[in-house]
Coordinates of C-alpha atoms and ligand atoms in Angstrom, one line a residue:
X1 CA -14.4 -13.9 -1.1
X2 CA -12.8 -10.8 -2.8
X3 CA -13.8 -7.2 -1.3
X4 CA -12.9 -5.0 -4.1
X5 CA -11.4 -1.7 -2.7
X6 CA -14.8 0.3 -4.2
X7 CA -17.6 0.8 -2.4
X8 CA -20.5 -1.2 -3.3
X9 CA -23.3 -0.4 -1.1
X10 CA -22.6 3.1 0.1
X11 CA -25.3 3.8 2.9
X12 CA -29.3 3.2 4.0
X13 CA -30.5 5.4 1.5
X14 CA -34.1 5.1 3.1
X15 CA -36.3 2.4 5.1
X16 CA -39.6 1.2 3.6
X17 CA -42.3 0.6 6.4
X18 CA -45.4 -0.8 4.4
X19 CA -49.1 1.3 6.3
X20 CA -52.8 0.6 5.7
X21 CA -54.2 4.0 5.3
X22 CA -51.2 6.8 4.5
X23 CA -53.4 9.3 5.4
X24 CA -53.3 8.5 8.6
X25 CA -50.0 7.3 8.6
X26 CA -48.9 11.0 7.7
X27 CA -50.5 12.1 10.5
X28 CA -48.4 9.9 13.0
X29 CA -45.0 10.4 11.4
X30 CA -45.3 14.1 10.9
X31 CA -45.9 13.5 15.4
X32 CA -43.1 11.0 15.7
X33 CA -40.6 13.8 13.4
X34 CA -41.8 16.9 14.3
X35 CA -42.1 17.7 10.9
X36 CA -44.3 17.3 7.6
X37 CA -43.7 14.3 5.0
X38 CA -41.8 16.3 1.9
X39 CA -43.0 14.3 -1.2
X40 CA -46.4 11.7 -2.0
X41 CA -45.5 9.9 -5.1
X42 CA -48.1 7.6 -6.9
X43 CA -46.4 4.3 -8.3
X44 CA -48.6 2.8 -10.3
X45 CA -46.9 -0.8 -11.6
X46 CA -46.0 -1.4 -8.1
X47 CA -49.6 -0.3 -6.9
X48 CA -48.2 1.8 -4.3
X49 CA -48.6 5.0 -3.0
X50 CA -45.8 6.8 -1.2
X51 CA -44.8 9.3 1.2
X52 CA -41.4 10.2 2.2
X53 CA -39.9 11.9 5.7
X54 CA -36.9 13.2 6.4
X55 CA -35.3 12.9 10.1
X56 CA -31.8 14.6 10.1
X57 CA -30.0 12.8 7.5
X58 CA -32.2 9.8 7.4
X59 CA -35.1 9.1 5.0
X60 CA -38.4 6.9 5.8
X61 CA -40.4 5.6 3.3
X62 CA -44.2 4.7 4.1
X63 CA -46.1 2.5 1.7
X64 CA -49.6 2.4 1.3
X65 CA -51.1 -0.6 -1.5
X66 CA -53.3 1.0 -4.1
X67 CA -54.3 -2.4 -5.6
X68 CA -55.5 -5.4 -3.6
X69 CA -53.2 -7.8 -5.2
X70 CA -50.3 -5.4 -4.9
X71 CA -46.9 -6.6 -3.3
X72 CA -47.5 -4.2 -0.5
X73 CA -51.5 -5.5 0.0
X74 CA -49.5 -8.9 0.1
X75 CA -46.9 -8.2 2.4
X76 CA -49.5 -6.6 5.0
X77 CA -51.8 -9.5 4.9
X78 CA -49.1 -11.9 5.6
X79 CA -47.2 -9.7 7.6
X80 CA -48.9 -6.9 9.0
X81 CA -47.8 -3.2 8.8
X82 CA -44.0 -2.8 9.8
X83 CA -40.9 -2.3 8.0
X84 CA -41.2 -3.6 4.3
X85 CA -37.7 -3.2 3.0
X86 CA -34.3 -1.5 3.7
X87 CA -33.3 0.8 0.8
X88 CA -29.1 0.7 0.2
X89 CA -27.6 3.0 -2.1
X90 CA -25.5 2.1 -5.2
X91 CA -23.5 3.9 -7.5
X92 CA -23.8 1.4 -10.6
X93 CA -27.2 -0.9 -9.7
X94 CA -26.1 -3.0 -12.8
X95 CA -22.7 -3.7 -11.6
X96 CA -24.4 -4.7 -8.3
X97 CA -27.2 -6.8 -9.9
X98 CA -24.2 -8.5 -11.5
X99 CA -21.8 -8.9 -8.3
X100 CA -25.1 -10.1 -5.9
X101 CA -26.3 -12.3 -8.7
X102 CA -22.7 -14.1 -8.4
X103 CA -22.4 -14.4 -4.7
X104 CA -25.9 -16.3 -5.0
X105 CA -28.5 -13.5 -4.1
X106 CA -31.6 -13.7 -6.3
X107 CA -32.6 -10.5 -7.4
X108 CA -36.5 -10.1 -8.1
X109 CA -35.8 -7.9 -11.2
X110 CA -32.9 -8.3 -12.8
X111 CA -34.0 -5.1 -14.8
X112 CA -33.9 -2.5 -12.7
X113 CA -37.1 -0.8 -12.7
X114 CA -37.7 3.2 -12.0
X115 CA -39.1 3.4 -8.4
X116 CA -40.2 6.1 -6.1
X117 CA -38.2 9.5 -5.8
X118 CA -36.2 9.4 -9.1
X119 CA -34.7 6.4 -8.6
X120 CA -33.8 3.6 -10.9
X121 CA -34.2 0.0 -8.2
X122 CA -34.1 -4.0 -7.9
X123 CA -35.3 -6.2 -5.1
X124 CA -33.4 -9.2 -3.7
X125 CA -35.5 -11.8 -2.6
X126 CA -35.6 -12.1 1.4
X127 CA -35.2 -16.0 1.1
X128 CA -31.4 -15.4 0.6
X129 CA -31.0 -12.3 3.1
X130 CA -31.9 -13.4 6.3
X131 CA -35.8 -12.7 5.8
X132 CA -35.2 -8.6 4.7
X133 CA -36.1 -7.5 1.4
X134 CA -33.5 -5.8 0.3
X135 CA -33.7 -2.5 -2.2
X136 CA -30.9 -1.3 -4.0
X137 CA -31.6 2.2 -5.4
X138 CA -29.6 4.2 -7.8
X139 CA -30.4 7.7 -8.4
X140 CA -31.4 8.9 -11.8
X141 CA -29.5 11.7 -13.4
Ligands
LIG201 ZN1 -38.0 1.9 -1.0

């Protein structure tokens, strides 16, 4: 395996932790933080609704399904609530797509899609990464 001498993945740009009711949710985070969630954001063709904390220099992510056959509705069935997803971020998510797609990774959409939070993002299936779903957001100019 080559490591090229650029950075790929840069840092945890945020961690996804899929809720049942946001509202409440809100409630509990803006306790855990000490301070107020800084953004809701309505993704509609992920049927998701969002709201996003900030502790220090680390960002969470709550998601709350909109639609019953949504990927979050899904996961929480299955699942439960928890952490969804761990958000890395790239400089180049095309480049990425590319260089994961070669080691073997399968990424959900090889198109990257626009996400929450002015982000352009793919998925990598958690089959291939140790059972995490994996995000890799770029952000949008
Ligand atoms: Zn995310």
């Amino acid at each position: 395996m080559i490591f090229p001498e650029q950075k790929t993945m840069n840092k945890i740009e945020h961690i996804g932790i899929a809720v049942k009711d946001l509202e409440s949710s809100n409630q509990l985070f803006e306790k855990l933080f000490g301070s107020p969630h800084y953004k809701i954001e309505e993704v509609e063709s992920e049927g998701v609704k969002t709201s996003f904390f900030k502790s220090g220099p680390n960002k969470i992510e709550l998601l709350e399904a909109t639609k019953a056959d949504s990927p979050i509705a899904k996961f929480i069935e299955k699942k439960g609530e928890g952490i969804h997803h761990i958000a890395f971020a790239v400089e180049d998510i095309f480049s990425e797509i590319n260089r994961l797609k070669k080691e073997g990774f399968i990424v959900l959409n090889e198109t990257p899609k626009k996400g929450a939070d002015n982000k352009l993002v793919a998925f990598l299936h958690p089959k291939k990464t140790n059972g995490v779903l994996i995000e890799l957001c770029q952000e949008i100019d």
